[in-house]
Amino acid sequence: MRAGIPYGPEVSTAEHEAQKTIDDRGLLFVSYQSVLGFFGFNFIQRFWANAPAFPAAEANSFDIGVPPGFDPIIGNATGTVRTRVATGTDATFMGQELVMKEDFVVAEGGEYFFIPPMKAIDMISRGESLPSLPPPTAPAAPGGGAPAGAPSA
């Protein structure tokens, strides 16, 4: 599930004429995901949106002639100067190129937070205690013996 809340003022006449943002504005974005690991948000950002060679030419059969590169909207390679080109932004002329010389989206921060399962939230709302987990144990050393990192006698 994703949600976004825009913030900041509308584009002023001066900004529109200069084609440059003056005021701080953006989108406060939140995404709830069941997977943070390999196929979560981090994967998409790192290996798709920020990959200068994605998609590979042989895998790009759906859009022949479009070179791979950073995603034109959310791709971000801090400190790298590059121009990105996108097509398909004008419904009356799909071949029209939109040239972007600066990052369109600039991430200002990000955090990962744990949200308990709905069952746990429901139990807490009814005043029930959550089941206890057994205490964590250190993994055994290779070949048996004392757990790795255990103090020696």
Tab-separated table of N, CA and C in Angstrom:
chain	number	residue	atom	x	y	z
A	1	MET	N	0.845	-1.161	0.000
A	1	MET	CA	0.000	0.000	0.000
A	1	MET	C	0.897	1.233	0.000
A	2	ARG	N	0.539	2.229	-0.803
A	2	ARG	CA	1.317	3.460	-0.886
A	2	ARG	C	0.384	4.648	-0.702
A	3	ALA	N	0.928	5.717	-0.162
A	3	ALA	CA	0.166	6.957	-0.027
A	3	ALA	C	1.127	8.127	-0.069
A	4	GLY	N	0.668	9.247	-0.586
A	4	GLY	CA	1.507	10.434	-0.645
A	4	GLY	C	0.704	11.676	-0.313
A	5	ILE	N	1.352	12.619	0.354
A	5	ILE	CA	0.718	13.889	0.714
A	5	ILE	C	1.597	15.007	0.165
A	6	PRO	N	1.057	15.823	-0.743
A	6	PRO	CA	1.875	16.927	-1.266
A	6	PRO	C	2.053	18.018	-0.211
A	7	TYR	N	3.200	18.705	-0.275
A	7	TYR	CA	3.428	19.842	0.609
A	7	TYR	C	4.083	20.961	-0.191
A	8	GLY	N	3.958	22.177	0.316
A	8	GLY	CA	4.548	23.345	-0.333
A	8	GLY	C	3.525	24.087	-1.175
A	9	PRO	N	3.871	25.318	-1.548
A	9	PRO	CA	2.935	26.143	-2.321
A	9	PRO	C	2.874	25.714	-3.793
A	10	GLU	N	1.844	26.201	-4.482
A	10	GLU	CA	1.741	25.983	-5.924
A	10	GLU	C	2.904	26.690	-6.619
A	11	VAL	N	3.204	26.298	-7.837
A	11	VAL	CA	4.271	26.933	-8.612
A	11	VAL	C	3.891	28.385	-8.869
A	12	SER	N	4.814	29.299	-8.545
A	12	SER	CA	4.545	30.734	-8.745
A	12	SER	C	4.767	31.106	-10.204
A	13	THR	N	4.279	32.284	-10.578
A	13	THR	CA	4.472	32.786	-11.940
A	13	THR	C	5.959	32.930	-12.247
A	14	ALA	N	6.729	33.437	-11.271
A	14	ALA	CA	8.175	33.607	-11.478
A	14	ALA	C	8.854	32.257	-11.711
A	15	GLU	N	8.467	31.240	-10.956
A	15	GLU	CA	9.047	29.909	-11.145
A	15	GLU	C	8.673	29.346	-12.505
A	16	HIS	N	7.429	29.548	-12.887
A	16	HIS	CA	6.967	29.041	-14.176
A	16	HIS	C	7.736	29.689	-15.323
A	17	GLU	N	7.924	30.986	-15.251
A	17	GLU	CA	8.648	31.701	-16.308
A	17	GLU	C	10.124	31.317	-16.341
A	18	ALA	N	10.738	31.112	-15.170
A	18	ALA	CA	12.162	30.752	-15.098
A	18	ALA	C	12.390	29.258	-15.315
A	19	GLN	N	11.302	28.463	-15.263
A	19	GLN	CA	11.405	27.007	-15.360
A	19	GLN	C	12.347	26.453	-14.300
A	20	LYS	N	12.286	27.048	-13.105
A	20	LYS	CA	13.159	26.648	-11.995
A	20	LYS	C	12.393	26.792	-10.690
A	21	THR	N	12.487	25.782	-9.835
A	21	THR	CA	11.816	25.824	-8.540
A	21	THR	C	12.563	26.744	-7.581
A	22	ILE	N	11.799	27.580	-6.883
A	22	ILE	CA	12.364	28.466	-5.868
A	22	ILE	C	11.949	27.972	-4.481
A	23	ASP	N	10.658	27.699	-4.326
A	23	ASP	CA	10.111	27.261	-3.039
A	23	ASP	C	10.254	25.751	-2.855
A	24	ASP	N	10.385	25.337	-1.591
A	24	ASP	CA	10.476	23.929	-1.258
A	24	ASP	C	9.087	23.312	-1.349
A	25	ARG	N	8.957	22.269	-2.134
A	25	ARG	CA	7.687	21.554	-2.248
A	25	ARG	C	7.991	20.119	-2.593
A	26	GLY	N	7.040	19.258	-2.359
A	26	GLY	CA	7.297	17.857	-2.678
A	26	GLY	C	6.158	16.962	-2.280
A	27	LEU	N	6.501	15.719	-2.046
A	27	LEU	CA	5.530	14.699	-1.721
A	27	LEU	C	6.044	13.895	-0.535
A	28	LEU	N	5.295	13.880	0.542
A	28	LEU	CA	5.596	13.027	1.679
A	28	LEU	C	5.013	11.669	1.341
A	29	PHE	N	5.869	10.670	1.240
A	29	PHE	CA	5.481	9.369	0.713
A	29	PHE	C	5.654	8.296	1.770
A	30	VAL	N	4.686	7.408	1.851
A	30	VAL	CA	4.791	6.260	2.750
A	30	VAL	C	4.388	5.015	1.973
A	31	SER	N	5.088	3.924	2.237
A	31	SER	CA	4.809	2.667	1.549
A	31	SER	C	4.858	1.540	2.574
A	32	TYR	N	3.773	0.802	2.675
A	32	TYR	CA	3.735	-0.366	3.558
A	32	TYR	C	4.011	-1.592	2.699
A	33	GLN	N	5.020	-2.376	3.078
A	33	GLN	CA	5.396	-3.549	2.298
A	33	GLN	C	5.578	-4.749	3.205
A	34	SER	N	5.259	-5.896	2.661
A	34	SER	CA	5.440	-7.121	3.441
A	34	SER	C	6.840	-7.681	3.260
A	35	VAL	N	7.589	-7.183	2.280
A	35	VAL	CA	8.937	-7.682	2.017
A	35	VAL	C	9.898	-6.503	1.963
A	36	LEU	N	10.877	-6.491	2.829
A	36	LEU	CA	11.907	-5.457	2.785
A	36	LEU	C	13.168	-5.980	2.129
A	37	GLY	N	13.278	-7.266	2.027
A	37	GLY	CA	14.499	-7.883	1.531
A	37	GLY	C	14.718	-7.716	0.045
A	38	PHE	N	15.025	-8.805	-0.602
A	38	PHE	CA	15.522	-8.783	-1.958
A	38	PHE	C	14.568	-8.129	-2.955
A	39	PHE	N	13.269	-8.338	-2.866
A	39	PHE	CA	12.352	-7.785	-3.865
A	39	PHE	C	11.534	-6.608	-3.335
A	40	GLY	N	11.980	-5.971	-2.280
A	40	GLY	CA	11.273	-4.827	-1.728
A	40	GLY	C	11.677	-3.518	-2.384
A	41	PHE	N	11.314	-2.418	-1.752
A	41	PHE	CA	11.568	-1.071	-2.266
A	41	PHE	C	13.047	-0.844	-2.556
A	42	ASN	N	13.908	-1.298	-1.653
A	42	ASN	CA	15.348	-1.108	-1.816
A	42	ASN	C	15.844	-1.748	-3.110
A	43	PHE	N	15.357	-2.933	-3.423
A	43	PHE	CA	15.740	-3.625	-4.653
A	43	PHE	C	15.331	-2.817	-5.881
A	44	ILE	N	14.101	-2.372	-5.913
A	44	ILE	CA	13.594	-1.621	-7.067
A	44	ILE	C	14.398	-0.342	-7.261
A	45	GLN	N	14.657	0.362	-6.181
A	45	GLN	CA	15.407	1.619	-6.277
A	45	GLN	C	16.842	1.366	-6.726
A	46	ARG	N	17.485	0.380	-6.136
A	46	ARG	CA	18.900	0.129	-6.396
A	46	ARG	C	19.179	-0.514	-7.747
A	47	PHE	N	18.431	-1.562	-8.071
A	47	PHE	CA	18.751	-2.362	-9.248
A	47	PHE	C	17.934	-2.010	-10.486
A	48	TRP	N	16.864	-1.224	-10.330
A	48	TRP	CA	16.083	-0.824	-11.499
A	48	TRP	C	16.197	0.682	-11.713
A	49	ALA	N	15.700	1.478	-10.773
A	49	ALA	CA	15.634	2.929	-10.971
A	49	ALA	C	17.008	3.588	-11.029
A	50	ASN	N	17.971	3.098	-10.267
A	50	ASN	CA	19.290	3.730	-10.210
A	50	ASN	C	20.358	2.964	-10.980
A	51	ALA	N	19.958	2.072	-11.851
A	51	ALA	CA	20.916	1.272	-12.609
A	51	ALA	C	21.121	1.886	-13.992
A	52	PRO	N	22.331	2.368	-14.282
A	52	PRO	CA	22.562	3.006	-15.576
A	52	PRO	C	22.449	2.052	-16.763
A	53	ALA	N	22.488	0.738	-16.535
A	53	ALA	CA	22.394	-0.225	-17.638
A	53	ALA	C	21.104	-1.029	-17.591
A	54	PHE	N	20.065	-0.523	-16.932
A	54	PHE	CA	18.788	-1.251	-16.841
A	54	PHE	C	17.744	-0.528	-17.666
A	55	PRO	N	16.894	-1.222	-18.405
A	55	PRO	CA	16.932	-2.664	-18.636
A	55	PRO	C	17.975	-3.010	-19.688
A	56	ALA	N	18.450	-4.236	-19.618
A	56	ALA	CA	19.425	-4.691	-20.603
A	56	ALA	C	18.772	-4.657	-21.984
A	57	ALA	N	19.554	-4.358	-23.003
A	57	ALA	CA	19.010	-4.194	-24.359
A	57	ALA	C	18.197	-5.403	-24.802
A	58	GLU	N	18.677	-6.612	-24.525
A	58	GLU	CA	17.950	-7.806	-24.970
A	58	GLU	C	16.636	-8.002	-24.213
A	59	ALA	N	16.516	-7.431	-23.017
A	59	ALA	CA	15.290	-7.555	-22.233
A	59	ALA	C	14.332	-6.402	-22.506
A	60	ASN	N	14.747	-5.441	-23.330
A	60	ASN	CA	13.965	-4.239	-23.567
A	60	ASN	C	13.149	-4.342	-24.853
A	61	SER	N	12.633	-5.526	-25.165
A	61	SER	CA	11.929	-5.743	-26.418
A	61	SER	C	10.590	-5.017	-26.478
A	62	PHE	N	10.038	-4.605	-25.333
A	62	PHE	CA	8.747	-3.918	-25.335
A	62	PHE	C	8.861	-2.496	-25.869
A	63	ASP	N	10.052	-1.946	-25.940
A	63	ASP	CA	10.223	-0.556	-26.360
A	63	ASP	C	11.513	-0.440	-27.171
A	64	ILE	N	11.516	-0.974	-28.369
A	64	ILE	CA	12.702	-1.015	-29.222
A	64	ILE	C	13.251	0.397	-29.434
A	65	GLY	N	14.561	0.536	-29.319
A	65	GLY	CA	15.204	1.810	-29.595
A	65	GLY	C	15.372	2.703	-28.390
A	66	VAL	N	14.865	2.315	-27.239
A	66	VAL	CA	15.018	3.141	-26.044
A	66	VAL	C	16.252	2.663	-25.293
A	67	PRO	N	17.242	3.525	-25.122
A	67	PRO	CA	18.457	3.092	-24.435
A	67	PRO	C	18.210	2.895	-22.943
A	68	PRO	N	18.997	2.022	-22.312
A	68	PRO	CA	18.858	1.845	-20.870
A	68	PRO	C	19.382	3.076	-20.139
A	69	GLY	N	19.064	3.163	-18.865
A	69	GLY	CA	19.584	4.273	-18.072
A	69	GLY	C	18.800	4.489	-16.804
A	70	PHE	N	19.221	5.501	-16.046
A	70	PHE	CA	18.533	5.851	-14.812
A	70	PHE	C	17.071	6.136	-15.108
A	71	ASP	N	16.196	5.731	-14.215
A	71	ASP	CA	14.782	6.036	-14.377
A	71	ASP	C	14.635	7.548	-14.468
A	72	PRO	N	13.915	8.071	-15.465
A	72	PRO	CA	13.855	9.514	-15.653
A	72	PRO	C	13.131	10.262	-14.531
A	73	ILE	N	12.292	9.593	-13.789
A	73	ILE	CA	11.548	10.276	-12.730
A	73	ILE	C	12.180	10.043	-11.364
A	74	ILE	N	12.372	8.795	-10.964
A	74	ILE	CA	12.850	8.515	-9.599
A	74	ILE	C	14.306	8.096	-9.529
A	75	GLY	N	14.991	7.955	-10.669
A	75	GLY	CA	16.402	7.582	-10.651
A	75	GLY	C	17.228	8.666	-9.976
A	76	ASN	N	18.230	8.255	-9.217
A	76	ASN	CA	19.022	9.213	-8.465
A	76	ASN	C	20.447	8.703	-8.362
A	77	ALA	N	21.374	9.461	-8.896
A	77	ALA	CA	22.789	9.113	-8.777
A	77	ALA	C	23.498	10.352	-8.265
A	78	THR	N	23.413	10.575	-6.976
A	78	THR	CA	23.943	11.775	-6.343
A	78	THR	C	25.361	12.061	-6.806
A	79	GLY	N	25.583	13.305	-7.229
A	79	GLY	CA	26.905	13.734	-7.646
A	79	GLY	C	27.218	13.440	-9.101
A	80	THR	N	26.369	12.685	-9.773
A	80	THR	CA	26.591	12.368	-11.179
A	80	THR	C	25.785	13.332	-12.040
A	81	VAL	N	26.470	14.011	-12.949
A	81	VAL	CA	25.774	14.907	-13.861
A	81	VAL	C	25.348	14.091	-15.067
A	82	ARG	N	24.088	14.120	-15.368
A	82	ARG	CA	23.592	13.387	-16.521
A	82	ARG	C	22.286	14.003	-16.998
A	83	THR	N	22.019	13.839	-18.251
A	83	THR	CA	20.762	14.275	-18.830
A	83	THR	C	19.950	13.023	-19.094
A	84	ARG	N	18.682	13.070	-18.722
A	84	ARG	CA	17.801	11.935	-18.965
A	84	ARG	C	16.709	12.360	-19.922
A	85	VAL	N	16.297	11.431	-20.748
A	85	VAL	CA	15.284	11.711	-21.753
A	85	VAL	C	14.153	10.712	-21.578
A	86	ALA	N	12.934	11.208	-21.610
A	86	ALA	CA	11.757	10.338	-21.526
A	86	ALA	C	10.847	10.646	-22.709
A	87	THR	N	10.185	9.620	-23.204
A	87	THR	CA	9.189	9.807	-24.253
A	87	THR	C	7.858	9.299	-23.734
A	88	GLY	N	6.789	9.597	-24.434
A	88	GLY	CA	5.465	9.133	-24.042
A	88	GLY	C	4.768	10.067	-23.076
A	89	THR	N	5.293	11.277	-22.903
A	89	THR	CA	4.677	12.223	-21.968
A	89	THR	C	3.639	13.110	-22.639
A	90	ASP	N	3.565	13.079	-23.967
A	90	ASP	CA	2.607	13.883	-24.722
A	90	ASP	C	1.721	12.933	-25.527
A	91	ALA	N	0.459	12.830	-25.154
A	91	ALA	CA	-0.451	11.880	-25.797
A	91	ALA	C	-0.680	12.204	-27.271
A	92	THR	N	-0.474	13.446	-27.682
A	92	THR	CA	-0.687	13.809	-29.083
A	92	THR	C	0.541	13.541	-29.947
A	93	PHE	N	1.704	13.362	-29.314
A	93	PHE	CA	2.942	13.067	-30.047
A	93	PHE	C	3.819	12.208	-29.141
A	94	MET	N	3.610	10.900	-29.213
A	94	MET	CA	4.283	9.973	-28.295
A	94	MET	C	5.800	9.959	-28.458
A	95	GLY	N	6.320	10.403	-29.614
A	95	GLY	CA	7.753	10.419	-29.832
A	95	GLY	C	8.441	11.656	-29.294
A	96	GLN	N	7.658	12.613	-28.798
A	96	GLN	CA	8.224	13.852	-28.251
A	96	GLN	C	9.123	13.521	-27.064
A	97	GLU	N	10.343	14.051	-27.085
A	97	GLU	CA	11.292	13.787	-26.011
A	97	GLU	C	11.204	14.881	-24.946
A	98	LEU	N	11.172	14.457	-23.708
A	98	LEU	CA	11.230	15.364	-22.562
A	98	LEU	C	12.637	15.230	-21.991
A	99	VAL	N	13.415	16.303	-22.065
A	99	VAL	CA	14.803	16.282	-21.615
A	99	VAL	C	14.878	16.838	-20.200
A	100	MET	N	15.479	16.068	-19.296
A	100	MET	CA	15.633	16.493	-17.900
A	100	MET	C	17.112	16.563	-17.581
A	101	LYS	N	17.591	17.761	-17.260
A	101	LYS	CA	19.017	17.950	-16.968
A	101	LYS	C	19.310	17.864	-15.480
A	102	GLU	N	18.275	17.850	-14.672
A	102	GLU	CA	18.439	17.745	-13.220
A	102	GLU	C	17.538	16.638	-12.700
A	103	ASP	N	17.802	16.181	-11.467
A	103	ASP	CA	16.943	15.174	-10.854
A	103	ASP	C	15.540	15.731	-10.709
A	104	PHE	N	14.555	14.934	-11.092
A	104	PHE	CA	13.163	15.330	-10.966
A	104	PHE	C	12.690	15.085	-9.535
A	105	VAL	N	13.090	13.937	-8.980
A	105	VAL	CA	12.759	13.582	-7.604
A	105	VAL	C	14.060	13.512	-6.817
A	106	VAL	N	14.099	14.181	-5.679
A	106	VAL	CA	15.268	14.148	-4.807
A	106	VAL	C	14.810	13.617	-3.453
A	107	ALA	N	15.308	12.445	-3.086
A	107	ALA	CA	14.951	11.861	-1.792
A	107	ALA	C	15.640	12.658	-0.691
A	108	GLU	N	14.868	13.081	0.293
A	108	GLU	CA	15.405	13.877	1.404
A	108	GLU	C	15.606	13.051	2.657
A	109	GLY	N	15.225	11.804	2.624
A	109	GLY	CA	15.398	10.956	3.795
A	109	GLY	C	14.554	9.716	3.656
A	110	GLY	N	14.758	8.801	4.538
A	110	GLY	CA	13.979	7.571	4.514
A	110	GLY	C	14.239	6.758	5.761
A	111	GLU	N	13.255	6.052	6.185
A	111	GLU	CA	13.364	5.228	7.389
A	111	GLU	C	12.590	3.944	7.189
A	112	TYR	N	12.997	2.911	7.883
A	112	TYR	CA	12.259	1.667	7.932
A	112	TYR	C	11.697	1.530	9.341
A	113	PHE	N	10.405	1.301	9.446
A	113	PHE	CA	9.746	1.129	10.736
A	113	PHE	C	9.032	-0.210	10.761
A	114	PHE	N	8.997	-0.823	11.941
A	114	PHE	CA	8.284	-2.083	12.108
A	114	PHE	C	6.833	-1.793	12.458
A	115	ILE	N	5.934	-2.416	11.749
A	115	ILE	CA	4.504	-2.332	12.051
A	115	ILE	C	4.065	-3.745	12.424
A	116	PRO	N	3.525	-3.923	13.624
A	116	PRO	CA	3.126	-5.282	14.019
A	116	PRO	C	1.969	-5.793	13.163
A	117	PRO	N	1.821	-7.119	13.084
A	117	PRO	CA	0.716	-7.696	12.318
A	117	PRO	C	-0.634	-7.260	12.883
A	118	MET	N	-1.659	-7.272	12.042
A	118	MET	CA	-3.009	-6.877	12.460
A	118	MET	C	-3.495	-7.718	13.643
A	119	LYS	N	-3.129	-9.007	13.666
A	119	LYS	CA	-3.542	-9.876	14.772
A	119	LYS	C	-3.005	-9.333	16.094
A	120	ALA	N	-1.729	-8.892	16.103
A	120	ALA	CA	-1.139	-8.350	17.331
A	120	ALA	C	-1.834	-7.047	17.727
A	121	ILE	N	-2.110	-6.185	16.762
A	121	ILE	CA	-2.802	-4.921	17.061
A	121	ILE	C	-4.186	-5.209	17.623
A	122	ASP	N	-4.891	-6.195	17.054
A	122	ASP	CA	-6.212	-6.575	17.532
A	122	ASP	C	-6.129	-7.101	18.966
A	123	MET	N	-5.132	-7.943	19.265
A	123	MET	CA	-4.973	-8.484	20.624
A	123	MET	C	-4.710	-7.353	21.618
A	124	ILE	N	-3.841	-6.415	21.253
A	124	ILE	CA	-3.526	-5.290	22.145
A	124	ILE	C	-4.764	-4.442	22.378
A	125	SER	N	-5.565	-4.218	21.334
A	125	SER	CA	-6.773	-3.391	21.479
A	125	SER	C	-7.798	-4.037	22.402
A	126	ARG	N	-7.769	-5.370	22.506
A	126	ARG	CA	-8.687	-6.084	23.404
A	126	ARG	C	-8.087	-6.282	24.787
A	127	GLY	N	-6.865	-5.769	25.017
A	127	GLY	CA	-6.226	-5.886	26.319
A	127	GLY	C	-5.574	-7.232	26.570
A	128	GLU	N	-5.414	-8.035	25.539
A	128	GLU	CA	-4.793	-9.353	25.689
A	128	GLU	C	-3.274	-9.220	25.675
A	129	SER	N	-2.627	-10.174	26.317
A	129	SER	CA	-1.166	-10.216	26.299
A	129	SER	C	-0.702	-10.926	25.035
A	130	LEU	N	0.398	-10.456	24.514
A	130	LEU	CA	0.981	-11.111	23.349
A	130	LEU	C	1.779	-12.318	23.810
A	131	PRO	N	1.826	-13.370	23.010
A	131	PRO	CA	2.608	-14.540	23.403
A	131	PRO	C	4.086	-14.185	23.503
A	132	SER	N	4.754	-14.793	24.441
A	132	SER	CA	6.181	-14.540	24.637
A	132	SER	C	6.991	-15.357	23.654
A	133	LEU	N	8.094	-14.784	23.250
A	133	LEU	CA	9.037	-15.510	22.406
A	133	LEU	C	10.126	-16.085	23.291
A	134	PRO	N	10.669	-17.235	22.914
A	134	PRO	CA	11.773	-17.776	23.713
A	134	PRO	C	12.973	-16.841	23.598
A	135	PRO	N	13.825	-16.786	24.628
A	135	PRO	CA	14.992	-15.901	24.554
A	135	PRO	C	15.905	-16.337	23.426
A	136	PRO	N	16.544	-15.390	22.766
A	136	PRO	CA	17.437	-15.760	21.663
A	136	PRO	C	18.651	-16.508	22.177
A	137	THR	N	19.139	-17.418	21.367
A	137	THR	CA	20.347	-18.163	21.725
A	137	THR	C	21.418	-17.872	20.685
A	138	ALA	N	22.661	-17.882	21.132
A	138	ALA	CA	23.774	-17.666	20.209
A	138	ALA	C	23.962	-18.918	19.369
A	139	PRO	N	24.315	-18.751	18.103
A	139	PRO	CA	24.529	-19.932	17.271
A	139	PRO	C	25.737	-20.731	17.752
A	140	ALA	N	25.672	-22.034	17.586
A	140	ALA	CA	26.777	-22.912	18.002
A	140	ALA	C	27.985	-22.679	17.095
A	141	ALA	N	29.153	-22.865	17.640
A	141	ALA	CA	30.370	-22.751	16.857
A	141	ALA	C	30.440	-23.900	15.860
A	142	PRO	N	31.126	-23.707	14.729
A	142	PRO	CA	31.248	-24.797	13.765
A	142	PRO	C	31.849	-26.026	14.432
A	143	GLY	N	31.259	-27.192	14.162
A	143	GLY	CA	31.756	-28.450	14.750
A	143	GLY	C	31.290	-28.658	16.169
A	144	GLY	N	30.317	-27.880	16.642
A	144	GLY	CA	29.804	-28.030	17.999
A	144	GLY	C	30.577	-27.171	18.961
A	145	GLY	N	30.425	-27.406	20.236
A	145	GLY	CA	31.141	-26.637	21.241
A	145	GLY	C	30.376	-25.408	21.646
A	146	ALA	N	31.109	-24.463	22.230
A	146	ALA	CA	30.496	-23.241	22.767
A	146	ALA	C	29.953	-22.381	21.638
A	147	PRO	N	28.913	-21.623	21.916
A	147	PRO	CA	28.380	-20.714	20.908
A	147	PRO	C	29.464	-19.706	20.457
A	148	ALA	N	29.371	-19.311	19.218
A	148	ALA	CA	30.321	-18.343	18.672
A	148	ALA	C	30.257	-17.066	19.505
A	149	GLY	N	31.393	-16.533	19.879
A	149	GLY	CA	31.435	-15.305	20.652
A	149	GLY	C	31.300	-15.502	22.145
A	150	ALA	N	31.138	-16.755	22.586
A	150	ALA	CA	31.010	-17.012	24.021
A	150	ALA	C	32.372	-16.841	24.678
A	151	PRO	N	32.384	-16.313	25.929
A	151	PRO	CA	33.676	-16.159	26.593
A	151	PRO	C	34.317	-17.512	26.863
A	152	SER	N	35.628	-17.572	26.765
A	152	SER	CA	36.323	-18.856	27.022
A	152	SER	C	36.577	-19.000	28.510
A	153	ALA	N	36.741	-20.249	28.964
A	153	ALA	CA	36.927	-20.540	30.388
A	153	ALA	C	38.330	-20.230	30.830
